[in-house]
PDB file of C-alpha atoms and ligand atoms in Angstrom:
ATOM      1  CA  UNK A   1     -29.064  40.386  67.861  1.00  0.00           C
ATOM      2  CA  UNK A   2     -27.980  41.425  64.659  1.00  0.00           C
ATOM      3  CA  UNK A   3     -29.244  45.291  64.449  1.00  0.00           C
ATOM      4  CA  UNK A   4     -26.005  45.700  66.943  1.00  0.00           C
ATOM      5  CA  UNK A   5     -23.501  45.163  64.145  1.00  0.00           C
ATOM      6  CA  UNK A   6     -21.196  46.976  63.082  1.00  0.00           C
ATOM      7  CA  UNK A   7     -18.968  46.546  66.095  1.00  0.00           C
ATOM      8  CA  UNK A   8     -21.114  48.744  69.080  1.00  0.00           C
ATOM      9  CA  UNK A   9     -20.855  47.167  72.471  1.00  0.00           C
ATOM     10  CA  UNK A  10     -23.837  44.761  72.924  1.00  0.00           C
ATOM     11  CA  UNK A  11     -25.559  46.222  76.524  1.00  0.00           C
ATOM     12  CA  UNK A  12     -27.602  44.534  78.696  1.00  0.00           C
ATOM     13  CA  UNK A  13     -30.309  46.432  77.054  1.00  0.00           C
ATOM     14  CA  UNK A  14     -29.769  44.878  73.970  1.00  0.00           C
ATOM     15  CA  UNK A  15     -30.900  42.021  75.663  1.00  0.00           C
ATOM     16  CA  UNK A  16     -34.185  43.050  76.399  1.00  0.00           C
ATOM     17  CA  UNK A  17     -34.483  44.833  73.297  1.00  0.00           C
ATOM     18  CA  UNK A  18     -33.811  41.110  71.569  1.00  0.00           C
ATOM     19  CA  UNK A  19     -36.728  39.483  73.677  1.00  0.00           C
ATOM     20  CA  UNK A  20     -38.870  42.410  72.881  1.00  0.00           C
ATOM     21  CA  UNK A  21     -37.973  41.821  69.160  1.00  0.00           C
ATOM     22  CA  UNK A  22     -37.741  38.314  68.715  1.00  0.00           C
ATOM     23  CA  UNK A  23     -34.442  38.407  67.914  1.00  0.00           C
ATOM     24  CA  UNK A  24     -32.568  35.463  69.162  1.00  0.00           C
ATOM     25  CA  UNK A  25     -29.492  35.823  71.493  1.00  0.00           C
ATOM     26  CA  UNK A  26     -26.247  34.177  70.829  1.00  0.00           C
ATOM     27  CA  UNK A  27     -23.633  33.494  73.028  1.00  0.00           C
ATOM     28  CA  UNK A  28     -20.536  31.483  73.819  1.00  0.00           C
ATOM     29  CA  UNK A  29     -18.440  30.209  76.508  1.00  0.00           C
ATOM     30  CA  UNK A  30     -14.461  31.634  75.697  1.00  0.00           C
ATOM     31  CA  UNK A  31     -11.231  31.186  78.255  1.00  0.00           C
ATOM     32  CA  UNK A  32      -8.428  33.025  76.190  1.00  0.00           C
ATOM     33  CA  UNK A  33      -7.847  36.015  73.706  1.00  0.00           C
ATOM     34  CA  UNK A  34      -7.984  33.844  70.688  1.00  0.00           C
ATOM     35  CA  UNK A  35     -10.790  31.839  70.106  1.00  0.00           C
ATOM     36  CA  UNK A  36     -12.260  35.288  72.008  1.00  0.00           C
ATOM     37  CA  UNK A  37     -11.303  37.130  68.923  1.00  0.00           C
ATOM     38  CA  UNK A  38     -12.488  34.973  66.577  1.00  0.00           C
ATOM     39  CA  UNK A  39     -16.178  34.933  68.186  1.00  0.00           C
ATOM     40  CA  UNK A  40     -16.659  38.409  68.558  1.00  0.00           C
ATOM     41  CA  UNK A  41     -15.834  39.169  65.164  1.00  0.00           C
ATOM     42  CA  UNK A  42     -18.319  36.692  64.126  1.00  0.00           C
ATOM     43  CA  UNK A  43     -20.571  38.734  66.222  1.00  0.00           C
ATOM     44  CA  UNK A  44     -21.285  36.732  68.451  1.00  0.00           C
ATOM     45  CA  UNK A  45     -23.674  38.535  71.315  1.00  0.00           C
ATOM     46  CA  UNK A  46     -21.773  37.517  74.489  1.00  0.00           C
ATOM     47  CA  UNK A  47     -18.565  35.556  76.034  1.00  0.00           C
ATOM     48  CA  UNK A  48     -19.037  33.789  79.159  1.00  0.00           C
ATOM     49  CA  UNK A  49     -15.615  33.062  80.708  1.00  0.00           C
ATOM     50  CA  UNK A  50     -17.307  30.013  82.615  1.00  0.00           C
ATOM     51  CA  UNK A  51     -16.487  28.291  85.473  1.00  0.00           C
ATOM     52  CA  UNK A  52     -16.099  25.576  82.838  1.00  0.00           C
ATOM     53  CA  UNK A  53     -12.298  26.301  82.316  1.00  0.00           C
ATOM     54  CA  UNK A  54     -11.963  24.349  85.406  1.00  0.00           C
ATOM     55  CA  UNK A  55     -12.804  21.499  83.186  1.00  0.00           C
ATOM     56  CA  UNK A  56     -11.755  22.694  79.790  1.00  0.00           C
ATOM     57  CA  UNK A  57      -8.320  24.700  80.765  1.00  0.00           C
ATOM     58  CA  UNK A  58      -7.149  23.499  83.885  1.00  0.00           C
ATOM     59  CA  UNK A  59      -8.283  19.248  83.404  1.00  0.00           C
ATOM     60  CA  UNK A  60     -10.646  19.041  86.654  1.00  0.00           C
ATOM     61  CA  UNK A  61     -13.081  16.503  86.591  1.00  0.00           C
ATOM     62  CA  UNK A  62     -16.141  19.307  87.516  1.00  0.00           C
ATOM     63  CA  UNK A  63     -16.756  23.184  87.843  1.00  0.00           C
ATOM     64  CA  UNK A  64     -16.061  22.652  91.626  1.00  0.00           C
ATOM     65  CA  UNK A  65     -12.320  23.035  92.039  1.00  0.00           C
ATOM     66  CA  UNK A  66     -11.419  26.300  89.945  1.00  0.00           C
ATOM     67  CA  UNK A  67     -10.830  29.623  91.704  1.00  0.00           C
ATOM     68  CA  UNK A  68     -11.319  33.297  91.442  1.00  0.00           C
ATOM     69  CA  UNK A  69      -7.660  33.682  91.046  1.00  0.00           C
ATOM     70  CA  UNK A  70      -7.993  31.294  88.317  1.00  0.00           C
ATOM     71  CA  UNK A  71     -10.484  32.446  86.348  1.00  0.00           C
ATOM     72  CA  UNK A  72      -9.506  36.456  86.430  1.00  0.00           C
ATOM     73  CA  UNK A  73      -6.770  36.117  83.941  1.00  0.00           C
ATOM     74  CA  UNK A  74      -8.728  34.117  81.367  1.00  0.00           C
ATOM     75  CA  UNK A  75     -11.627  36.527  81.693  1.00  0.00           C
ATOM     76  CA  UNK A  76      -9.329  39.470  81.326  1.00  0.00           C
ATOM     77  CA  UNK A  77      -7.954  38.220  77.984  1.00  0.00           C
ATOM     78  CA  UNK A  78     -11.343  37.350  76.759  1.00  0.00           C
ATOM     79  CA  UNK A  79     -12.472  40.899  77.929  1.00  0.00           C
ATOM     80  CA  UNK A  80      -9.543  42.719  75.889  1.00  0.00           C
ATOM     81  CA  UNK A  81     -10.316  40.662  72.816  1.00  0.00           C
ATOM     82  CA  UNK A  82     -13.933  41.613  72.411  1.00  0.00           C
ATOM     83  CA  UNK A  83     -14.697  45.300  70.862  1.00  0.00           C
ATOM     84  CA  UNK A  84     -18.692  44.065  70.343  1.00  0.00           C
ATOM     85  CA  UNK A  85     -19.587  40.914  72.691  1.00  0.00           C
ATOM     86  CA  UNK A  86     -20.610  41.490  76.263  1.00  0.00           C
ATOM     87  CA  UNK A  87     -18.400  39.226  78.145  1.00  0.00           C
ATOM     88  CA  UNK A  88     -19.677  37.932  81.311  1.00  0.00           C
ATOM     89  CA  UNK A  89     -17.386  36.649  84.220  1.00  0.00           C
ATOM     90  CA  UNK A  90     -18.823  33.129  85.893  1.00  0.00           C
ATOM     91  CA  UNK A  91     -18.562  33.569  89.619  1.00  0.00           C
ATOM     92  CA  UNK A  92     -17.121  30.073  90.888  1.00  0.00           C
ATOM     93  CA  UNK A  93     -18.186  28.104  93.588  1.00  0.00           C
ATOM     94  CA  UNK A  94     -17.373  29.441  97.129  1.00  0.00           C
ATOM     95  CA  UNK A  95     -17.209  32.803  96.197  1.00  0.00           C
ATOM     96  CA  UNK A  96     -20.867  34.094  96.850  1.00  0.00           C
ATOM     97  CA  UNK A  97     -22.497  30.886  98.805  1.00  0.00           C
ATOM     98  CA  UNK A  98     -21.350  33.018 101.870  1.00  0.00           C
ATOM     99  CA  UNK A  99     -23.822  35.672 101.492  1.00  0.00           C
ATOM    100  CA  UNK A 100     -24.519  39.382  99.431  1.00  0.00           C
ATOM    101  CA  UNK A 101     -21.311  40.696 100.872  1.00  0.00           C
ATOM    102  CA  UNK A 102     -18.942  37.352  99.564  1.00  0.00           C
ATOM    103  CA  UNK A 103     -20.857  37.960  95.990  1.00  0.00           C
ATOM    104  CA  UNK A 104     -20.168  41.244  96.011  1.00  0.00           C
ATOM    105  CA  UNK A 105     -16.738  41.322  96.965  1.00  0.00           C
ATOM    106  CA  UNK A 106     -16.387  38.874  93.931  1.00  0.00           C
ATOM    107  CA  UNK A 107     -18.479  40.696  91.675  1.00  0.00           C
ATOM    108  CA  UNK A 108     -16.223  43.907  91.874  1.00  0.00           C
ATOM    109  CA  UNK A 109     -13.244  41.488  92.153  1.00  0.00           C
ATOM    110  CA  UNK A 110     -14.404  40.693  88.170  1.00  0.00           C
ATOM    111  CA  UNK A 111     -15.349  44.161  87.396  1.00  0.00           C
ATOM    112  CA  UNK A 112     -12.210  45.855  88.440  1.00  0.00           C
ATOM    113  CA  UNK A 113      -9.648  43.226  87.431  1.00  0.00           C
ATOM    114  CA  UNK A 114     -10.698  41.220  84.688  1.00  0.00           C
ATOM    115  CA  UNK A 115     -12.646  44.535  82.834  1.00  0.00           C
ATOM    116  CA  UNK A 116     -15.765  42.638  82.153  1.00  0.00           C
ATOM    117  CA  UNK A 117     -19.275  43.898  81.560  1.00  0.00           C
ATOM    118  CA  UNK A 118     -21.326  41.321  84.141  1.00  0.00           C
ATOM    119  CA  UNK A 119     -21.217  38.240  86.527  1.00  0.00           C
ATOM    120  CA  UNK A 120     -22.564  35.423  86.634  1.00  0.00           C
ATOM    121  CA  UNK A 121     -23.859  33.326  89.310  1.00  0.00           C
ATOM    122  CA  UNK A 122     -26.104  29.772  90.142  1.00  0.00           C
ATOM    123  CA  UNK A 123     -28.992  29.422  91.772  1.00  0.00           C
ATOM    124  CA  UNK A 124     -32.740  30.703  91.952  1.00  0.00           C
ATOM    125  CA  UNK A 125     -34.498  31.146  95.195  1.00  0.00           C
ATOM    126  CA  UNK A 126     -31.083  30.552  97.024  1.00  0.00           C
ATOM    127  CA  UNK A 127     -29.280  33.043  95.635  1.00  0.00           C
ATOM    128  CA  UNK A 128     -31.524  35.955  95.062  1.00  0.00           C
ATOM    129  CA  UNK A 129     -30.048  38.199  98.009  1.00  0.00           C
ATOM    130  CA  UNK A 130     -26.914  38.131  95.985  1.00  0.00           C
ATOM    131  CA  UNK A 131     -28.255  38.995  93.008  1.00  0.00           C
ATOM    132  CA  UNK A 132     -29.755  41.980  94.518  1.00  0.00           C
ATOM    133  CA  UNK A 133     -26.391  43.067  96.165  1.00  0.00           C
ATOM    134  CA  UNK A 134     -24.485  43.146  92.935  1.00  0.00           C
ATOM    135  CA  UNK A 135     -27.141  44.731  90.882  1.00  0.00           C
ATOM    136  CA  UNK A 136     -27.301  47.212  93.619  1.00  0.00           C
ATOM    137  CA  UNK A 137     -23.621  48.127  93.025  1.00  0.00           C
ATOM    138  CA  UNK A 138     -24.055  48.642  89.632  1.00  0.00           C
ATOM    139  CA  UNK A 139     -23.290  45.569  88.233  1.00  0.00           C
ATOM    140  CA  UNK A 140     -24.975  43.303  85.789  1.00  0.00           C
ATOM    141  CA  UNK A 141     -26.124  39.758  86.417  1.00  0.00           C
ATOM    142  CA  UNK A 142     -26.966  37.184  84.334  1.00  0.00           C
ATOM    143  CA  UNK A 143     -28.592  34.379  86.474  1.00  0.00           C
ATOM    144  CA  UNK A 144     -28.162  30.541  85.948  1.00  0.00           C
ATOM    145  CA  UNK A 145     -31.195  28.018  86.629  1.00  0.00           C
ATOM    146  CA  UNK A 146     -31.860  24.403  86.380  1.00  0.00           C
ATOM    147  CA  UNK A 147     -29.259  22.049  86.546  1.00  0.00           C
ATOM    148  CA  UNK A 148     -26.506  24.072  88.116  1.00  0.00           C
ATOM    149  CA  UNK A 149     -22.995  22.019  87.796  1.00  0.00           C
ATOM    150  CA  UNK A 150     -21.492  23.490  91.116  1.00  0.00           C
ATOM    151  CA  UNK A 151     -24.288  21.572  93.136  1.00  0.00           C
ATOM    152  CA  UNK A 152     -23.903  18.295  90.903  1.00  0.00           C
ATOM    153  CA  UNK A 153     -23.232  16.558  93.991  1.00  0.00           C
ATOM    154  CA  UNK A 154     -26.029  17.918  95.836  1.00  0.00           C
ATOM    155  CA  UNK A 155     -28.343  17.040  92.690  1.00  0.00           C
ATOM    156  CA  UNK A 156     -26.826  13.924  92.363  1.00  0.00           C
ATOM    157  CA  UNK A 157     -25.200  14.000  89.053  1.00  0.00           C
ATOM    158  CA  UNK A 158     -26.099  15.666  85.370  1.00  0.00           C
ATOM    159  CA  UNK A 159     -29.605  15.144  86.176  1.00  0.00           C
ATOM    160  CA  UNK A 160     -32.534  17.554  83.949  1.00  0.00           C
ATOM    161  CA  UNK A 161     -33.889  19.475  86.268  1.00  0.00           C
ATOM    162  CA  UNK A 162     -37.793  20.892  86.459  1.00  0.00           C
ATOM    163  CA  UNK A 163     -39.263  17.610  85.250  1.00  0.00           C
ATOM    164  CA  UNK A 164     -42.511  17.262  86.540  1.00  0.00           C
ATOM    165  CA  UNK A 165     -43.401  18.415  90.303  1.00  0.00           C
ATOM    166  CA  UNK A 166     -39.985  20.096  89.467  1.00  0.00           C
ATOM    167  CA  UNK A 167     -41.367  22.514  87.136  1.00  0.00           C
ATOM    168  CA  UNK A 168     -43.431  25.044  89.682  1.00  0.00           C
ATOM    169  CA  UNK A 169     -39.808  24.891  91.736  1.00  0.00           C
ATOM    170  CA  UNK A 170     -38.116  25.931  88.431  1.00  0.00           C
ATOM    171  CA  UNK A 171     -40.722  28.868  87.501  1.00  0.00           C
ATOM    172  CA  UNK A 172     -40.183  30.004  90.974  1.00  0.00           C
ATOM    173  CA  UNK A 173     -36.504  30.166  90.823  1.00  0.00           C
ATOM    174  CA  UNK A 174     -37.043  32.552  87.334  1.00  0.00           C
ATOM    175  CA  UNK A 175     -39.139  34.600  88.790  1.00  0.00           C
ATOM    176  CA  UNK A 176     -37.173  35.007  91.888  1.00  0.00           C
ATOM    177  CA  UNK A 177     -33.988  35.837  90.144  1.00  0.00           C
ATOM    178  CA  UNK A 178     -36.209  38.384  87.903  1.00  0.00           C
ATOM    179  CA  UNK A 179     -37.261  39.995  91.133  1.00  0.00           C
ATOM    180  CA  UNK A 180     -34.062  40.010  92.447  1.00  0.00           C
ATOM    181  CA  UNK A 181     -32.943  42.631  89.223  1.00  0.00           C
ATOM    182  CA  UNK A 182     -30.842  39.401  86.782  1.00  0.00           C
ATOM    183  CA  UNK A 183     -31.164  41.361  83.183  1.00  0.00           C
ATOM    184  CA  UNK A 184     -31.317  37.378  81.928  1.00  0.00           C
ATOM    185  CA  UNK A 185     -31.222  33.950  83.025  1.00  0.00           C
ATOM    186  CA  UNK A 186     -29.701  30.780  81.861  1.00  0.00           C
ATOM    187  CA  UNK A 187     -31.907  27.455  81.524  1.00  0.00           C
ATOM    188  CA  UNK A 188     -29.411  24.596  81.984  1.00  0.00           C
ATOM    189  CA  UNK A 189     -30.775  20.926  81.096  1.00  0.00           C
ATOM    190  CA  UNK A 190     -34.905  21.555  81.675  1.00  0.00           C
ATOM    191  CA  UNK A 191     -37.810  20.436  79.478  1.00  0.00           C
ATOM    192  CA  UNK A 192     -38.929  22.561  76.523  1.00  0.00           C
ATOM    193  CA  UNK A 193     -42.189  23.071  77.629  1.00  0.00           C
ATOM    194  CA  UNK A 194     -40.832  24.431  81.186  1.00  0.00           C
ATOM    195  CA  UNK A 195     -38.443  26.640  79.124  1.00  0.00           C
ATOM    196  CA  UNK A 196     -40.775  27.697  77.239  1.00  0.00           C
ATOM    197  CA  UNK A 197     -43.657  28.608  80.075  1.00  0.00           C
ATOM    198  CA  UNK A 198     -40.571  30.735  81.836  1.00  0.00           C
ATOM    199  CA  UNK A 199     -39.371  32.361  78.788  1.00  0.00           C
ATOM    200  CA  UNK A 200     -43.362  33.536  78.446  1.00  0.00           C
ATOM    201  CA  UNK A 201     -43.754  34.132  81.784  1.00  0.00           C
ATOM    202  CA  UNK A 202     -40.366  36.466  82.312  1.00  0.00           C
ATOM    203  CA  UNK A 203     -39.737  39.757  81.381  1.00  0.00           C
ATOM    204  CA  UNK A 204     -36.284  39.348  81.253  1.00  0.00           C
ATOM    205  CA  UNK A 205     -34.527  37.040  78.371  1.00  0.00           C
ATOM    206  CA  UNK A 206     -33.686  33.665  78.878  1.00  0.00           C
ATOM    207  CA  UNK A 207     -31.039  31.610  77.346  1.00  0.00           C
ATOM    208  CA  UNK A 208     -30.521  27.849  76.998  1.00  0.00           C
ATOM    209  CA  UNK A 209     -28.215  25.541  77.533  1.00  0.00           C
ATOM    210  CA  UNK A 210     -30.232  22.597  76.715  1.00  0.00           C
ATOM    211  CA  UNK A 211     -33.603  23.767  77.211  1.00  0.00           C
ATOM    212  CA  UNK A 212     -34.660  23.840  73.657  1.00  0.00           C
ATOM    213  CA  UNK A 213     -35.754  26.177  71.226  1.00  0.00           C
ATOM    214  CA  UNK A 214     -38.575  28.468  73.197  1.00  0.00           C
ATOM    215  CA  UNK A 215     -36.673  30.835  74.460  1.00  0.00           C
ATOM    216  CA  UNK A 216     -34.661  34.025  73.985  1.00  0.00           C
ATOM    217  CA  UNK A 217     -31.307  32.694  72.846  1.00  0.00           C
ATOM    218  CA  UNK A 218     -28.513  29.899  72.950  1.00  0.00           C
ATOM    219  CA  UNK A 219     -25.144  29.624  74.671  1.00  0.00           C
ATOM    220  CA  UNK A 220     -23.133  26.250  74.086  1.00  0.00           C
ATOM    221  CA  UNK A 221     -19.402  25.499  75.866  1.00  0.00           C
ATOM    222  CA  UNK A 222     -17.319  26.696  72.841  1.00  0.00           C
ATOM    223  CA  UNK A 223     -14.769  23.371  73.187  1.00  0.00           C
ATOM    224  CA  UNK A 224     -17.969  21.034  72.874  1.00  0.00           C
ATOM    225  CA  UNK A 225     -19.565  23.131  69.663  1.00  0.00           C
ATOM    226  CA  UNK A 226     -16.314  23.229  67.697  1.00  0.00           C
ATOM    227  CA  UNK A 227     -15.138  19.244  68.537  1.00  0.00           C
ATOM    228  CA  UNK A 228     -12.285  20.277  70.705  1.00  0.00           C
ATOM    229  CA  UNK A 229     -13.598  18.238  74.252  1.00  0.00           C
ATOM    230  CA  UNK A 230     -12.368  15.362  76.202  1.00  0.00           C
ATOM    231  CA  UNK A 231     -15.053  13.286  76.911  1.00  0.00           C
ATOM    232  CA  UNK A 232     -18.627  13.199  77.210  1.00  0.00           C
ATOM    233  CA  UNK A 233     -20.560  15.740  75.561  1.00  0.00           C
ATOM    234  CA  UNK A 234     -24.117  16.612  76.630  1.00  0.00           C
ATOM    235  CA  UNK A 235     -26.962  15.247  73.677  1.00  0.00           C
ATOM    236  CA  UNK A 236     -28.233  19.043  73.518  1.00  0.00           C
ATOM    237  CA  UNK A 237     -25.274  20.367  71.877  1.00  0.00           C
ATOM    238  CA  UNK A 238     -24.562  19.875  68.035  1.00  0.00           C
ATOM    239  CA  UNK A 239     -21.238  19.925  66.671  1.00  0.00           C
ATOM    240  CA  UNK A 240     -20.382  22.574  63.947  1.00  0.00           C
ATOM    241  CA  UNK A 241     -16.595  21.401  63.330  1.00  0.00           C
ATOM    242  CA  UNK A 242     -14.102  18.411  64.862  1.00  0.00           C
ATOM    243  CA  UNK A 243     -11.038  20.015  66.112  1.00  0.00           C
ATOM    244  CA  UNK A 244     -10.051  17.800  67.584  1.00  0.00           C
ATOM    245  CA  UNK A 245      -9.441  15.866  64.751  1.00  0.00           C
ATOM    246  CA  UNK A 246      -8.034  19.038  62.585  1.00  0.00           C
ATOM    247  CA  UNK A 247      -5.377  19.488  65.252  1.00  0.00           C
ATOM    248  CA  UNK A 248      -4.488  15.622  65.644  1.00  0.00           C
ATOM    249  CA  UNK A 249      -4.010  15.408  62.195  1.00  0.00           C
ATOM    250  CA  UNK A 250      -1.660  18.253  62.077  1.00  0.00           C
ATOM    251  CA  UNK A 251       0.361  17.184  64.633  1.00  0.00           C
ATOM    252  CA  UNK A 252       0.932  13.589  63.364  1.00  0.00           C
ATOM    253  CA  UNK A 253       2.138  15.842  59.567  1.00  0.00           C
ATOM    254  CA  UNK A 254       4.651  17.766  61.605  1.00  0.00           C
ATOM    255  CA  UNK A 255       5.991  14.882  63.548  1.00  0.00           C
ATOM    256  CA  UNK A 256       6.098  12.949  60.877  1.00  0.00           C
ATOM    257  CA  UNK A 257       7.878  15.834  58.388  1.00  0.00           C
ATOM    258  CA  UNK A 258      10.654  16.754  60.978  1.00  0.00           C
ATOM    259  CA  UNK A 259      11.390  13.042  61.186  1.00  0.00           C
ATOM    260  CA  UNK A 260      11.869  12.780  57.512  1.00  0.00           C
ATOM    261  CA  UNK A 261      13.108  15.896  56.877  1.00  0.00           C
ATOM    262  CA  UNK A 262      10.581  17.726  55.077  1.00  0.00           C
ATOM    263  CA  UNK A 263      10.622  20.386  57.433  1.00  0.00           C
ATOM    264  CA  UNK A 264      12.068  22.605  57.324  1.00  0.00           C
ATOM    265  CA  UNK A 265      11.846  23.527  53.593  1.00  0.00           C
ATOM    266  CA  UNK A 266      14.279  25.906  51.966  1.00  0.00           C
ATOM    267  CA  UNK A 267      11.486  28.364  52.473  1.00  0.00           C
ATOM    268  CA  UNK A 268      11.893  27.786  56.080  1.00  0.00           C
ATOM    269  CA  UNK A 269      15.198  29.301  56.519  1.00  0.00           C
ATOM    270  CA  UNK A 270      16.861  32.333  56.966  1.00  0.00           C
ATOM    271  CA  UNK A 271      19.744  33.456  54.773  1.00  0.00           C
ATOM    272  CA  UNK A 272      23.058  35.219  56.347  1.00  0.00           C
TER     273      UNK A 272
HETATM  274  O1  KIV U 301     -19.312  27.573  82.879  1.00  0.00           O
HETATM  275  C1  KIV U 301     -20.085  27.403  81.932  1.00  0.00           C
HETATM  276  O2  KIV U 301     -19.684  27.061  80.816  1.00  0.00           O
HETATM  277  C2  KIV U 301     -21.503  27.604  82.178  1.00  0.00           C
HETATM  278  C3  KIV U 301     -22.468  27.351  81.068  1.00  0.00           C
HETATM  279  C4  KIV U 301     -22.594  25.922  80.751  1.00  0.00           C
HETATM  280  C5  KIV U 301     -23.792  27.944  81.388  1.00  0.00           C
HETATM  281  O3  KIV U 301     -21.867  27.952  83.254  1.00  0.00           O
END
């Protein structure tokens, strides 16, 4: 979504203007003020603070466990680093499953406290009357299809979702998130070819997260793109640096310098 540099907020209509374009979205999961910085300078088109912290900030094993109260402060950070991206506030499990007036009330939670620009929320079919709600109120949604991680137990693990009598389920659940008033919806973990009926089918853009290169744009989980994860990382993403390894290798220098002595240097120090 390039014609939006220099530094102008990206708008949901950007989006559509992309898909109408061809131009190909970009976006990227983000949890503090930092790495938030460093994305949207790269202009990068929009920062999800995703439900993912709850694995990549606060050490859960899934998505299930982190809160609303959790998630506000990271998303609030993210939200005063960016000057371009749209950042986009994950709703977390057990904060709309109740019905349009739970999502709501989380939605404006978001809005109002963490300064974002839209929410976030799983499911197709099932969640549509929330979707509606919150667009109602004023207030973007992005929707997320496919394999949603807040019903991995119900789904019965990372399992790709829309794989054959799957698919017309799948196409059903864009459609009915389109209907619903989504400005774009995230593929998680489906075939290409399903991907890439929806993405032709839609007027709305959609954006994968492992659901190949037919579509409108990309979003990856920034800790698993840049090498910084604890263990497994999906096939579908590919790894631009090793962090990890940066950061472990910096460590064991510093460690290893104050036990010898070599730091701090001369020009380490203050004079009186
Ligand atoms: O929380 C998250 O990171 C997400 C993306 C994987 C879509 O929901």
């Amino acid at each position: 979504m390039t014609e939006q540099s220099p530094r102008k907020r990206v708008r949901t209509r950007h989006f559509q203007n992309a898909k109408e374009n061809g131009i190909p979205i970009v976006g990227l999961t983000s949890y503090d003020q930092l790495s938030a910085a460093i994305f949207d300078a790269a202009d990068i088109d929009f920062l999800l603070v995703g439900d993912s912290a709850g694995n990549n900030v606060f050490g859960n094993e899934t998505t299930l466990a982190v809160t609303v109260d959790q998630l506000i402060p990271l998303a609030r950070a993210v939200a005063g680093a960016a000057s371009r991206a749209l950042v986009v506030g994950d709703m977390p499990f057990g904060s709309y499953e109740g019905g349009p007036d739970d999502a709501l009330h989380t939605a404006v939670r978001f809005m109002k406290e963490a300064n974002v620009h839209a929410v976030k929320l799983e499911g197709g079919v099932r969640s549509a009357a929330q979707i509606r709600r919150i667009v109602d109120a004023g207030i973007p949604v992005m929707a997320h299809i496919g394999f949603t991680p807040q019903s991995e137990h119900g789904l019965g693990g990372h399992i790709i979702q829309g794989r054959g009598e799957g698919a017309e389920a799948l196409v059903a659940d864009a459609h009915a998130v389109e209907d619903a008033g989504a400005f774009a919806v995230v593929l998680e973990m489906v075939p290409s070819s399903v991907a890439k009926r929806i993405t032709s089918e839609l007027r709305i853009p959609t954006i994968s997260v492992g659901a190949g290169p037919h579509v409108d744009g990309q979003l990856l989980v920034w800790t698993d793109f840049a090498g910084f994860s604890q263990g497994r990382v999906p096939r579908f993403v590919k790894q631009y640096a090793n962090l990890t390894q940066v950061l472990t290798e910096a460590v064991n220098e510093f460690r290893a310098d104050v036990a010898s002595g070599a730091y701090p240097a001369p020009e380490h120090e203050f004079e009186g």
